[in-house]
CSV table of C-alpha atoms and ligand atoms in Angstrom, one decimal:
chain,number,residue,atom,x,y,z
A,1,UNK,CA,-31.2,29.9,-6.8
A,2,UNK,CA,-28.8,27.2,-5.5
A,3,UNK,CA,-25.1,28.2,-5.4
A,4,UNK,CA,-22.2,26.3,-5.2
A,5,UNK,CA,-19.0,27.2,-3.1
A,6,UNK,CA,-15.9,25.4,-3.8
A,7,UNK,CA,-13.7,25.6,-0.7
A,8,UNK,CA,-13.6,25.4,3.1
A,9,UNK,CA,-10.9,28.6,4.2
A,10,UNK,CA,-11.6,31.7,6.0
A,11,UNK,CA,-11.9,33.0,2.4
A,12,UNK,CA,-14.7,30.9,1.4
A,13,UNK,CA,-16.7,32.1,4.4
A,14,UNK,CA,-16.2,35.4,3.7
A,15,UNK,CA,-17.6,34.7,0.1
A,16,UNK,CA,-20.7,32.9,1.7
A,17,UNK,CA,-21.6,35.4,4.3
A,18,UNK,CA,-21.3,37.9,1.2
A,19,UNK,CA,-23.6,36.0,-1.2
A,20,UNK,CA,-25.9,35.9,2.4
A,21,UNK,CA,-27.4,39.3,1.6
A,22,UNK,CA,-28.8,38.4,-1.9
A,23,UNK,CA,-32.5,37.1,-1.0
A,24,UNK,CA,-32.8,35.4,-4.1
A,25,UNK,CA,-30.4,32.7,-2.8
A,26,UNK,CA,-32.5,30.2,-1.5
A,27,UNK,CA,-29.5,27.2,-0.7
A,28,UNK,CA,-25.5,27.6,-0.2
A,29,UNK,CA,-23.5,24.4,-0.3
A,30,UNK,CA,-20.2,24.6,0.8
A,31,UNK,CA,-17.6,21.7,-0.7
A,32,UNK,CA,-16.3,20.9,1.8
A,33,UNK,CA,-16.5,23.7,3.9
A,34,UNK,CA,-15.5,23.7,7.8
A,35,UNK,CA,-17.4,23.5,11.1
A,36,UNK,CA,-17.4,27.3,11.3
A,37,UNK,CA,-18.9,27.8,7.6
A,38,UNK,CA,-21.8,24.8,9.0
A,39,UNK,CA,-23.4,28.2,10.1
A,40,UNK,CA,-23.8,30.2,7.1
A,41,UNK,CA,-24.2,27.2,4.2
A,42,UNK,CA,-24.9,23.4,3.7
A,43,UNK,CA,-21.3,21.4,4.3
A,44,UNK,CA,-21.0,18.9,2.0
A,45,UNK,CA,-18.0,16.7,2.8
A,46,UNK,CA,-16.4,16.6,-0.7
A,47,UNK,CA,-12.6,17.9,-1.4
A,48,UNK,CA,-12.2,20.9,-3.1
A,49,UNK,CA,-9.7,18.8,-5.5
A,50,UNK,CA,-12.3,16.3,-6.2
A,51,UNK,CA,-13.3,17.6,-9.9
A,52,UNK,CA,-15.3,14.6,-10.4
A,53,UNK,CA,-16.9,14.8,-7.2
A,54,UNK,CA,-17.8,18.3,-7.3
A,55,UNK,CA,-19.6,18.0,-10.7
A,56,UNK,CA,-21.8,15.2,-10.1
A,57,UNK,CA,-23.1,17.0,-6.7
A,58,UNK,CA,-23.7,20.1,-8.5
A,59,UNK,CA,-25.5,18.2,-11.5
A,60,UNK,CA,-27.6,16.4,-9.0
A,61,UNK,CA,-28.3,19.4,-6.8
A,62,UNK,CA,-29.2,21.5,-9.2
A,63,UNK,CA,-26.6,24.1,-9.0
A,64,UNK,CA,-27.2,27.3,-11.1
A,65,UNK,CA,-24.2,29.0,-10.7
A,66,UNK,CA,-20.7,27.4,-8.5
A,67,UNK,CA,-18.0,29.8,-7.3
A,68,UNK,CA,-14.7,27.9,-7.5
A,69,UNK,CA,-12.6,29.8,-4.8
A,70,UNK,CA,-9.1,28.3,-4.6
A,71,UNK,CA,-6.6,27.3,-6.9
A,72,UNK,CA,-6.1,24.0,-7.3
A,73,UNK,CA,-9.4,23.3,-8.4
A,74,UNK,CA,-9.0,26.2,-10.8
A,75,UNK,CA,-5.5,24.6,-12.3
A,76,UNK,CA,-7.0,21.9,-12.4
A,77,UNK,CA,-10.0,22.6,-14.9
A,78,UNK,CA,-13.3,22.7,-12.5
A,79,UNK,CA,-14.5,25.8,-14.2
A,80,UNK,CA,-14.3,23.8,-17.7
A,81,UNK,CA,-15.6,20.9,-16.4
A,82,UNK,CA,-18.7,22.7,-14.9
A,83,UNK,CA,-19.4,24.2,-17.9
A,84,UNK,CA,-19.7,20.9,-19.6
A,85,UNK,CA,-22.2,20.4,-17.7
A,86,UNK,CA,-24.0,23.5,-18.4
A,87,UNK,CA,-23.1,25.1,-15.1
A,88,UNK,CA,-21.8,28.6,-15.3
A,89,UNK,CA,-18.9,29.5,-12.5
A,90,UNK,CA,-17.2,32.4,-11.5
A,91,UNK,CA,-13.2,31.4,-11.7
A,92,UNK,CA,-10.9,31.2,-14.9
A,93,UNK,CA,-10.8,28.4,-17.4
A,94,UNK,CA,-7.6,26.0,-16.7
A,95,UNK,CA,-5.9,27.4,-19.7
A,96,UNK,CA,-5.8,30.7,-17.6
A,97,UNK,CA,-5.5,29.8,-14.3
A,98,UNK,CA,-1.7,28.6,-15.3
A,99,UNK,CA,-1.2,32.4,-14.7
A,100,UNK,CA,-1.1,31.2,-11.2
A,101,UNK,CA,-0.1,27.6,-11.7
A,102,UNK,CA,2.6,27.8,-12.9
A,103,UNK,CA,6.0,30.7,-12.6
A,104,UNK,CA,7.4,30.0,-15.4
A,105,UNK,CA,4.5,30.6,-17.5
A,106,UNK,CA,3.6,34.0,-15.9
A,107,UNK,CA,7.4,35.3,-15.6
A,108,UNK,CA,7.4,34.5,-19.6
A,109,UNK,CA,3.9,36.3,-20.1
A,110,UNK,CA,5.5,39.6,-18.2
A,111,UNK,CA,8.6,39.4,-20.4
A,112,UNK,CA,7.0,39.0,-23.1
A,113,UNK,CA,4.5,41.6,-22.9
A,114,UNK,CA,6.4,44.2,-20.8
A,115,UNK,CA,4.7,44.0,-18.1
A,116,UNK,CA,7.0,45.2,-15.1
A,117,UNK,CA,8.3,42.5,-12.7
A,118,UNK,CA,11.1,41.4,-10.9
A,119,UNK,CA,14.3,40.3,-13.9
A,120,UNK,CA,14.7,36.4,-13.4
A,121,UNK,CA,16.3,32.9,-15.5
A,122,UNK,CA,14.2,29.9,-15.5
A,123,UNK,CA,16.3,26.6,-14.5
A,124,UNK,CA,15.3,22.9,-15.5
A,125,UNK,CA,19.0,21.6,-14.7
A,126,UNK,CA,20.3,22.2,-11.1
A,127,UNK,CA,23.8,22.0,-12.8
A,128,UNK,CA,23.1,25.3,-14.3
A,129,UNK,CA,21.3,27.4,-11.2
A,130,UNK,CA,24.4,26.1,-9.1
A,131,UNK,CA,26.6,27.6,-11.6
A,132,UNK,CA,24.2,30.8,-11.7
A,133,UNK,CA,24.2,31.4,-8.6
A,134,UNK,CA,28.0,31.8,-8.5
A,135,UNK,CA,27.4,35.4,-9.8
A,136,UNK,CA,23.7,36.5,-9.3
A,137,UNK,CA,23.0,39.3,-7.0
A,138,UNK,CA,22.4,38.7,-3.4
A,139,UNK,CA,20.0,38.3,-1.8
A,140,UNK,CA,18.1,36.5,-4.0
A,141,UNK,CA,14.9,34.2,-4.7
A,142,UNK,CA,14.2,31.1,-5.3
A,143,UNK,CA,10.9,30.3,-7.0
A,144,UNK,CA,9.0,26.7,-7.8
A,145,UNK,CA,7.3,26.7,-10.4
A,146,UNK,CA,4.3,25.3,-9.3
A,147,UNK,CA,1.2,25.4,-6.8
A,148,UNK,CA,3.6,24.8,-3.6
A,149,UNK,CA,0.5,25.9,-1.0
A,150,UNK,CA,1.8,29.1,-0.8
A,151,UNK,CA,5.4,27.6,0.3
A,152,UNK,CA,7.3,27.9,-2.9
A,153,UNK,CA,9.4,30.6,-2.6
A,154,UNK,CA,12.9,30.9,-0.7
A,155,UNK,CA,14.4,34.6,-0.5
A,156,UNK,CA,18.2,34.1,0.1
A,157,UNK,CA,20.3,36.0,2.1
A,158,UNK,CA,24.3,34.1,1.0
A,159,UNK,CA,24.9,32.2,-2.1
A,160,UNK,CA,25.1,29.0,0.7
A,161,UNK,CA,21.4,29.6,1.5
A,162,UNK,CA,20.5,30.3,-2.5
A,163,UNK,CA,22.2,26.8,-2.9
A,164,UNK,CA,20.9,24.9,-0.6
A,165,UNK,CA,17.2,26.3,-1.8
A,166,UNK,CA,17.9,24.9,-5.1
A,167,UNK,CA,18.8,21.6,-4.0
A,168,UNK,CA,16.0,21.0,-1.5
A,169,UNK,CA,13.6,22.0,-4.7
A,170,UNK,CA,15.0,20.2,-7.7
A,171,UNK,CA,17.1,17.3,-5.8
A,172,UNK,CA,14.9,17.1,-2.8
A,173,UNK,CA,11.7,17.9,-4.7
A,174,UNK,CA,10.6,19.2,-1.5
A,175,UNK,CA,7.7,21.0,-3.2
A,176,UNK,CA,7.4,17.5,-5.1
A,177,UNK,CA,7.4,17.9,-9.1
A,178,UNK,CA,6.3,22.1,-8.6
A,179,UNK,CA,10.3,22.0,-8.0
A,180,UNK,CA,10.8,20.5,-11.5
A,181,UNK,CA,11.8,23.8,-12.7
A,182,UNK,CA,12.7,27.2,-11.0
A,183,UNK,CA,12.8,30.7,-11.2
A,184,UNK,CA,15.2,32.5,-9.7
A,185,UNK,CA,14.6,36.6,-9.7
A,186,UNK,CA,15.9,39.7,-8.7
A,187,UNK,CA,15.4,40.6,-5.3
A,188,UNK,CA,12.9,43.9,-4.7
A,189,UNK,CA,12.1,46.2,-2.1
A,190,UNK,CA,9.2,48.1,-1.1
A,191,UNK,CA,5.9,48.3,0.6
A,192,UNK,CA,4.0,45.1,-1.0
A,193,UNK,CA,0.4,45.7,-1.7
A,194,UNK,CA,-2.2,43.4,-3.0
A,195,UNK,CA,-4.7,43.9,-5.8
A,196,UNK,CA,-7.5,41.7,-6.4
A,197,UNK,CA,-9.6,42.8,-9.5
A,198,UNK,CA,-13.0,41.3,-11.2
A,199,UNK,CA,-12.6,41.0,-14.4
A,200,UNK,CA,-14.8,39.2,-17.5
A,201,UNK,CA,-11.4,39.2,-19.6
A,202,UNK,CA,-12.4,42.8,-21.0
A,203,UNK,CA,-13.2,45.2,-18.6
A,204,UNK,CA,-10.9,45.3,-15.2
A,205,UNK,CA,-12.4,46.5,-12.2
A,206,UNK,CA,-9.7,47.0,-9.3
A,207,UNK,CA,-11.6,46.2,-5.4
A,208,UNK,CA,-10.1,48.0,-2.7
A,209,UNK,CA,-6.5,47.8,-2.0
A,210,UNK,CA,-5.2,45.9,0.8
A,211,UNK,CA,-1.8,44.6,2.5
A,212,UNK,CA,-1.5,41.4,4.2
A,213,UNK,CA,0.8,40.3,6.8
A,214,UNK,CA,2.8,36.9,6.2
A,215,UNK,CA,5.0,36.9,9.0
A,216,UNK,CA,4.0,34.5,11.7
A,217,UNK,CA,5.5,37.3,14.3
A,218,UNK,CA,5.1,40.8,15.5
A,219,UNK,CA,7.5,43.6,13.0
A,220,UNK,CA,7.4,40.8,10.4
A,221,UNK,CA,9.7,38.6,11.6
A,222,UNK,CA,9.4,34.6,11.8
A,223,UNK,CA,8.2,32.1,9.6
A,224,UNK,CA,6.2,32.6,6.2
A,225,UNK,CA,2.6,31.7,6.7
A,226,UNK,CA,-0.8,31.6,5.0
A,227,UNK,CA,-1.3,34.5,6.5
A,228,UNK,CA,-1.9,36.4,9.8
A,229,UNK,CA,-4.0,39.4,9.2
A,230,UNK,CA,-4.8,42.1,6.8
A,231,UNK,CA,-6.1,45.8,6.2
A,232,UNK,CA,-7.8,47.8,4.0
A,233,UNK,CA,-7.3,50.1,1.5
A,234,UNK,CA,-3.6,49.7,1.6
A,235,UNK,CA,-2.1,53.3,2.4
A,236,UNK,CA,0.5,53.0,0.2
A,237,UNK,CA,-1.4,52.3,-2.8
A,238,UNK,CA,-1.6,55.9,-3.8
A,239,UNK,CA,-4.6,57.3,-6.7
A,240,UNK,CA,-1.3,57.5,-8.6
A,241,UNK,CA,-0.2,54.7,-8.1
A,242,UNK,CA,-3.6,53.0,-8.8
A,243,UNK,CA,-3.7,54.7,-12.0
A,244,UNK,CA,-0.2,53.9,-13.2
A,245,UNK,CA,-0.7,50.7,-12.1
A,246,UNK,CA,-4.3,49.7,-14.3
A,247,UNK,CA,-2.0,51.3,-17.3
A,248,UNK,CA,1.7,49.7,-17.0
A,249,UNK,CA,0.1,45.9,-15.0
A,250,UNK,CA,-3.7,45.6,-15.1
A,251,UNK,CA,-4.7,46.3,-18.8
A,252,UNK,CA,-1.5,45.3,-20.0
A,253,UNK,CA,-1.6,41.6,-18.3
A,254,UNK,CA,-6.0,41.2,-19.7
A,255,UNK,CA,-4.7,41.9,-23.1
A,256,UNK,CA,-1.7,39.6,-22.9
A,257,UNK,CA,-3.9,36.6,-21.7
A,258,UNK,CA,-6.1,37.7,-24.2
A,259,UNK,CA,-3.4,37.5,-26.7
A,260,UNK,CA,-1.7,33.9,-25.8
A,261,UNK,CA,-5.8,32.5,-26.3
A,262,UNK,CA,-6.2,32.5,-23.0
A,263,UNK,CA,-8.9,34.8,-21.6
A,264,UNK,CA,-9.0,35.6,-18.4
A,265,UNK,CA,-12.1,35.7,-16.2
A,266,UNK,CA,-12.8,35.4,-12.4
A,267,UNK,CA,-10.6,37.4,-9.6
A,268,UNK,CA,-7.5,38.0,-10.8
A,269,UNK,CA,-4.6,39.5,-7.9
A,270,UNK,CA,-2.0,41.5,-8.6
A,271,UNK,CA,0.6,41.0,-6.2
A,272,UNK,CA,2.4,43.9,-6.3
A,273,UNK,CA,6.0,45.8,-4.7
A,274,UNK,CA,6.2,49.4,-5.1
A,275,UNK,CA,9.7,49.5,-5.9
A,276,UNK,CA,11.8,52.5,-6.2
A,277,UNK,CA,12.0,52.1,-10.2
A,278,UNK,CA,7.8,51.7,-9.9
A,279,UNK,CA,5.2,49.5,-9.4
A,280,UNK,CA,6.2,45.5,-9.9
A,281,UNK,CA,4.0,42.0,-9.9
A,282,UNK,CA,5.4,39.6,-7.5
A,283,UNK,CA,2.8,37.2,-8.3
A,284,UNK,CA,-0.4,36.8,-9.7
A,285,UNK,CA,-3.3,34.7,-8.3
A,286,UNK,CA,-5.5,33.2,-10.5
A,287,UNK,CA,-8.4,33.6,-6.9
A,288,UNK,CA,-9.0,35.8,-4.2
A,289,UNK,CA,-6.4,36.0,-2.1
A,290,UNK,CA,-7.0,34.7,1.8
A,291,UNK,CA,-7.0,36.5,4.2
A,292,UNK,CA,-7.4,39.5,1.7
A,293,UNK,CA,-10.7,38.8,1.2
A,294,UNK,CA,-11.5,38.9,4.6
A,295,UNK,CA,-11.4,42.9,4.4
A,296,UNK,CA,-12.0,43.5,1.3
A,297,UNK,CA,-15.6,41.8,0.7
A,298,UNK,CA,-16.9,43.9,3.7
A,299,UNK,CA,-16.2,46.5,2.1
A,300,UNK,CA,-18.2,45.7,-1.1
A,301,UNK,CA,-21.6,47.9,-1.6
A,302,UNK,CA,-22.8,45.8,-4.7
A,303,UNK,CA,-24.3,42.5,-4.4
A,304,UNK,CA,-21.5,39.9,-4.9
A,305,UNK,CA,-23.6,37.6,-7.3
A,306,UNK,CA,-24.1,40.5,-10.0
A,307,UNK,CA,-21.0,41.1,-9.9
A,308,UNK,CA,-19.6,37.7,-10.3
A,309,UNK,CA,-21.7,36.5,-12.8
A,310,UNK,CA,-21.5,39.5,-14.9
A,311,UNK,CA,-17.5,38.2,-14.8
A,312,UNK,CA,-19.0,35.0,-16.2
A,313,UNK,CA,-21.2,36.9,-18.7
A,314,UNK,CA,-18.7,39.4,-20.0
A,315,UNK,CA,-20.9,42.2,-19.1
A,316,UNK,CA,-18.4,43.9,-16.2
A,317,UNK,CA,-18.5,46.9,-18.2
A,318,UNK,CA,-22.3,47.9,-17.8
A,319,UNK,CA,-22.6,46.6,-13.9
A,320,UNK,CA,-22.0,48.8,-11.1
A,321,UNK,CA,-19.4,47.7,-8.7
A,322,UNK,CA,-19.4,49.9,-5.2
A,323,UNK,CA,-17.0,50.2,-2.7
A,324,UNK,CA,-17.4,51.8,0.7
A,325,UNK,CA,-14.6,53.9,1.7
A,326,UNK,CA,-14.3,52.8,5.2
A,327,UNK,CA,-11.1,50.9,6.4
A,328,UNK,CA,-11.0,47.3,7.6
A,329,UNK,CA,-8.9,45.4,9.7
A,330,UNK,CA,-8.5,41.6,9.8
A,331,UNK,CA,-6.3,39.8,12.7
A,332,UNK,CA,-6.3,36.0,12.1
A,333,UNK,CA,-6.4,33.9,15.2
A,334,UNK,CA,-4.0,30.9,14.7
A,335,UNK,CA,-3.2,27.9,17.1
A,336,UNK,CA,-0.1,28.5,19.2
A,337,UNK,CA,3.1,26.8,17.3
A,338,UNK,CA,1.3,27.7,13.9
A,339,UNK,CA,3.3,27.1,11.0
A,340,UNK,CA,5.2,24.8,12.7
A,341,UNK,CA,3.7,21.7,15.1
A,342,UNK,CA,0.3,23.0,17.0
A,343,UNK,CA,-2.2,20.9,18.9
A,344,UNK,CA,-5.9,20.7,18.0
A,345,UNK,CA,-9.2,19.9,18.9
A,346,UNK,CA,-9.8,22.7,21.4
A,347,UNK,CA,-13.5,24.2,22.0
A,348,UNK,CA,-13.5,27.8,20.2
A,349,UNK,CA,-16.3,30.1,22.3
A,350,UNK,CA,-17.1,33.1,19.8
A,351,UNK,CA,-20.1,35.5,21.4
A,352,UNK,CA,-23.2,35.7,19.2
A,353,UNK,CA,-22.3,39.9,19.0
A,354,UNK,CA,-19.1,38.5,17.3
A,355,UNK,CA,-20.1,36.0,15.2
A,356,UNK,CA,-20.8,38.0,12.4
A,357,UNK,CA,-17.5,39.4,12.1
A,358,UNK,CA,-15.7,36.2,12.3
A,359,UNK,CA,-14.6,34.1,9.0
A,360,UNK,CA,-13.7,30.0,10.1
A,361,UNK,CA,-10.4,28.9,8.8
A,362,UNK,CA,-9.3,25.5,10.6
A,363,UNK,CA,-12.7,24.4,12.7
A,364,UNK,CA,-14.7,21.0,13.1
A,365,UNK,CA,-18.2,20.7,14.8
A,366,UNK,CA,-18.1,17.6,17.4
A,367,UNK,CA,-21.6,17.0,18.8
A,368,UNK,CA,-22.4,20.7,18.2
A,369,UNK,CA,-19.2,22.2,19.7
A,370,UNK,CA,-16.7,24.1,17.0
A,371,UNK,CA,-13.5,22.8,17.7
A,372,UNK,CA,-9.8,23.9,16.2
A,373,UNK,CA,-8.6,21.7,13.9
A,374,UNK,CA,-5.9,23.7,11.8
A,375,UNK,CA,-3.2,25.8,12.3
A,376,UNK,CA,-5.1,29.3,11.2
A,377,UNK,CA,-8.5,29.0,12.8
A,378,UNK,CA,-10.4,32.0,12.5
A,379,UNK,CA,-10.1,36.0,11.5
A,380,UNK,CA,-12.1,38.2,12.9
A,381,UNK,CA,-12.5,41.0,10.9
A,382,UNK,CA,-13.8,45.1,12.1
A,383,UNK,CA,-14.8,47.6,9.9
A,384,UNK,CA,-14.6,52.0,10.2
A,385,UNK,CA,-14.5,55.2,9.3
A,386,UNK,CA,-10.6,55.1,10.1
A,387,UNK,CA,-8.2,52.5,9.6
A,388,UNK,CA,-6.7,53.3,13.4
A,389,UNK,CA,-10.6,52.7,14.6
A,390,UNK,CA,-11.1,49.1,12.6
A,391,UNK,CA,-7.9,48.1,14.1
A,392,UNK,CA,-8.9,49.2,17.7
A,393,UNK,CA,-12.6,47.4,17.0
A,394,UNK,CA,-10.8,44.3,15.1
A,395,UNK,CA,-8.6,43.5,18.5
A,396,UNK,CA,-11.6,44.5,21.3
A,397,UNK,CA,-13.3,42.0,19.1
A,398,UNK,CA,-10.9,39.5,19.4
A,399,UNK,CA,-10.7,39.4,23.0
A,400,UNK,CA,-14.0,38.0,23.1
A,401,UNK,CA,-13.3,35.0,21.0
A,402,UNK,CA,-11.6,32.3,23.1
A,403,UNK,CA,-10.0,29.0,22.7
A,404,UNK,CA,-7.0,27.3,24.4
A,405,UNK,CA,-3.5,27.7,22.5
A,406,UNK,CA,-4.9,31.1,20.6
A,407,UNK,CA,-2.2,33.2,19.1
A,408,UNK,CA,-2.1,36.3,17.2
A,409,UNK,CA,0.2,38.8,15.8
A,410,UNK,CA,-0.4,42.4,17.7
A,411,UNK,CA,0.8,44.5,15.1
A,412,UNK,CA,-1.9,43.9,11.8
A,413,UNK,CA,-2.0,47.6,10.4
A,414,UNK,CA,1.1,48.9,12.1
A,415,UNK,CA,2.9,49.4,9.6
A,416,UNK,CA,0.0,50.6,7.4
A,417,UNK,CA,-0.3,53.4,10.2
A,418,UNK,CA,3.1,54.5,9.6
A,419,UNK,CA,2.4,55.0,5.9
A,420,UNK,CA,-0.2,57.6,6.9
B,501,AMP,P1,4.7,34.6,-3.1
B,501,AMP,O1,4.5,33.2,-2.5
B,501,AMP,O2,5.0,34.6,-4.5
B,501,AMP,O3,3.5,35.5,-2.6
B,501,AMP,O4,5.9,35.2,-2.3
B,501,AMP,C1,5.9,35.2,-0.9
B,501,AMP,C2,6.6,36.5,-0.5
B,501,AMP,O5,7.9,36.5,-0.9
B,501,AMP,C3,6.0,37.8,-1.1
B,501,AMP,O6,4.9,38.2,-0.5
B,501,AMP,C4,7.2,38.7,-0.9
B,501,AMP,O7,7.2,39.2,0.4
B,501,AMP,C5,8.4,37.8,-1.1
B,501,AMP,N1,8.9,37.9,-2.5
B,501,AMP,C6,8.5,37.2,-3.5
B,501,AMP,N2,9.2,37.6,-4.6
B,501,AMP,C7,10.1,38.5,-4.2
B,501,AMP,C8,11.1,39.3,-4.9
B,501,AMP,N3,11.4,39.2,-6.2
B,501,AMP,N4,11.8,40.2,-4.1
B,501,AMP,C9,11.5,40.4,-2.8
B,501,AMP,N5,10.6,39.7,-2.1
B,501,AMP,C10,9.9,38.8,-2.8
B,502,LIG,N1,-2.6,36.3,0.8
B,502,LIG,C1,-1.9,35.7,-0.3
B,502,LIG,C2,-2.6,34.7,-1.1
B,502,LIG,O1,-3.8,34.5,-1.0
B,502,LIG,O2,-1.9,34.0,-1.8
C-alpha cells in the first residue's frame, strides 16, 4: 500500500512513525514533510495548502488511502477533493471541518443543540462589541472567527485590553478576514483537558486523555504558543467525568453534525474546561491536536491504519481500538526567543537511542545535516508505567538531544502531578 500524509509538524511524524508498524505499508510520502520526517517517509516538497498539488501527486503515485492531518487543508475541501478522485482519506469533508473553521459556526451548533460551552454574542460591527463590552463581565475573550494558526483568541483582563482586542481584529484585521466577525464569550475556569476521539460520524471512540501546555514559560506564564509539551492521560479527566462527558459533549455534538447535514468523520477534539458548573468545550478541532498527538499515539495498541480507515468506512463500531494504560510525557524543544524572533539554521545532534522517541517540528536537512529551521523544533516524547516516571524518562531524554539556542519549559506534567 502507498499512503499519503498531508503535513510536515511534530504531529505528522508522530502519525508516520505510527502507520511504521503496519508491514503492509510498503511507501509513506510526506507533503511536505520536514528534514526530521526525511527519516521515517518520502518528503515530497508540496504545501500542505496546495489542494491541487496534493491530488495530482497522489493520482500519479498511486495513493490508496491519504491522511490529511491539519486544518487548513481540511477547511479547505482536500478530503472532497480526494475522493473525486477515488482516493479514500481519513479527515472530515469541508462541510464538517467548518466545526473548526470557523467560531461562529461551532458556538451556534453548541447553542443550538445544548451542548455545554462557554455563553457568548457574535459581532460583525465593531460599533456594537465596543458598546458590549461597556457591560460584559471581566475578564473576558475575544475570539476570531476563523483559522488564525492557533492565534485567534485574546482573554482580557480590563475593558481597555477587551477593546483594544476588538480593534486589532475587526479594524486592524490582524488575523486578516478570520477577524471579520468575533465572538466574544464568557470567561471559564478550570483544569483544561483535551479529548481527541475517532469517530466515522456514528460511533465515537474517546483516545486517551491528555493536557497540553501552551505557555511559552515555566507555571504557565508568558506568551501563547503552539505548544510546549504535553502528558498523558490527563489526571483530571476523571471515569466520571469521561462518562458525563461522551453523554452531555461527545454524542451530543456527532448527532448535531449529523443533524445540520454535515457528518462528521476523522479526529474530532474536544477541547474541554472542567468548570465548576461541569464539563465545557472551549473549542473543537476538526484534526489531531499537536503536540497532543505526540503522547497520545504511543499510547495506541491497535494498528492506526484499521482504525483510521474504519473512520472512512463507517465501521468504528465493529473494530477494536486499544489503549495502553501507561502515562506519557512530551517536552517540546523550541529555539530560544520562540514565539517571538529566534535564529535558525543550527545543527540538531539527536543519539540513535533517542531517535525513536523524537517527533521533528521545525528542521531542514542541508547536505545530510538536520538543521533548525522553526520556532518549535522537536518533542521528544517517554513513555511508563507512572506518569512521575515518563516525565523523569522524557527530560533524561532530552538532555541527550542538543542544538545551539535549545529551550524548554521544565515543568510539562507539573501540574498534572499535583492533580494526583
Ligand atoms: P483556543 O485557541 O481556542 O484553544 O484557545 C486558546 C486558549 O485560550 C485555551 O486553551 C484556553 O486556555 C483559553 N480560552 C479559550 N476560551 C476560553 C474561555 N472561554 N475561558 C477561559 N479561557 C479560555
Ligand atoms: N494543542 C492544541 C491544538 O492542536 O490546537
Amino acid at each position: 500500500m502507498n499512503i499519503m500524509v498531508v503535513g510536515g509538524g511534530g504531529r505528522e511524524h508522530a502519525i508516520i512513525k505510527k502507520l511504521r508498524e503496519n508491514k503492509e505499508i510498503e511507501t509513506i510520502y510526506a507533503l511536505p514533510g520536514n528534514g526530521g520526517i526525511a527519516a521515517d517517509a518520502r518528503c515530497v516538497p508540496v504545501s500542505a495548502t496546495d489542494i491541487a498539488g496534493i491530488c495530482s501527486f497522489a493520482q500519479s503515485h498511486s495513493i490508496d488511502y491519504a491522511v490529511v492531518a491539519p486544518d487548513d487543508p481540511l477547511v479547505l475541501g482536500a478530503v472532497d477533493e480526494l475522493a473525486k478522485l477515488g482516493i479514500p482519506s481519513f479527515g472530515p469533508c469541508k462541510n464538517a471541518a467548518i466545526i473548526e473553521g470557523s467560531k461562529v459556526f461551532s458556538k451556534n451548533l453548541m447553542k443550538k443543540y445544548a451542548i455545554p460551552t462557554a455563553e457568548y454574542e457574535v459581532f460583525s460591527d465593531m460599533e456594537q462589541a465596543l458598546a458590549y463590552i461597556e457591560s460584559c463581565p471581566i475578564p473576558t475573550v475575544i475570539k476570531a472567527d476563523g483559522l488564525a494558526l492557533g492565534k485567534g483568541v485574546i482573554i482580557a483582563q480590563t475593558r481597555e485590553e477587551a477593546k483594544d482586542a476588538v480593534r486589532s481584529m475587526m479594524q486592524d484585521k490582524i488575523f486578516g478576514e478570520s477577524g471579520s466577525n468575533i465572538v466574544i464569550e464568557e470567561f471559564l475556569t478550570g483544569p483544561e483537558v483535551s479529548v481527541l476521539s475517532f469517530t466515522d460520524g456514528k460511533t465515537v471512540v474517546p483516545m486517551v486523555s491528555s493536557m497540553d501546555h501552551k505557555r511559552a514559560l515555566d507555571n504557565d506564564e508568558g506568551l501563547n504558543t503552539g505548544g510546549m509539551g504535553t502528558v498523558a492521560p490527563n489526571p483530571y479527566y476523571t471515569k466520571e467525568i469521561a462518562e458525563q462527558c461522551m453523554k452531555e459533549i461527545f454524542m451530543p455534538t456527532i448527532a448535531a453534525m449529523n443533524a445540520e447535514g454535515r457528518t462528521f468523520k476523522g479526529c474530532l477534539y474536544f477541547g474541554l474546561m472542567l468548570t465548576p458548573k461541569g464539563p465545557k468545550v472551549i473549542e473543537y478541532n476538526c484534526r489531531f491536536g499537536d503536540p497532543e498527538t505526540q503522547v497520545v499515539l504511543p499510547l495506541l495498541e491497535s494498528d492506526l491504519l484499521t482504525v483510521m480507515q474504519a473512520t472512512t468506512n463507517g465501521t468504528l463500531a465493529d473494530t477494536e481500538i486499544k489503549f495502553s494504560d501507561k502515562s506519557a510525557c512530551c517536552v517540546i524543544m523550541a529555539s530560544e526567543g520562540y514565539p517571538k524572533k529566534y535564529e535558525k539554521g543550527f545543527a540538531i545532534e539527536i543519539p540513535a537511542e533517542t531517535a525513536d522517541s523524537v517527533y521533528v517540528a521545525g528542521a531542514v536537512l542541508e547536505k545530510g545535516v538536520l538543521k533548525t529551521s522553526g520556532g518549535r523544533v522537536l518533542g521528544v516524547t517517554a513513555t511508563a508505567d507512572t506518569l512521575s516516571q515518563a516525565i523523569d524518562e522524557a527530560y533524561n531524554k532530552v538532555k541527550t538531544v542538543r542544538f545551539a539556542n535549545a529551550y524548554y519549559r521544565k515543568d510539562i506534567g507539573k501540574k498534572a502531578m499535583e492533580a494526583k
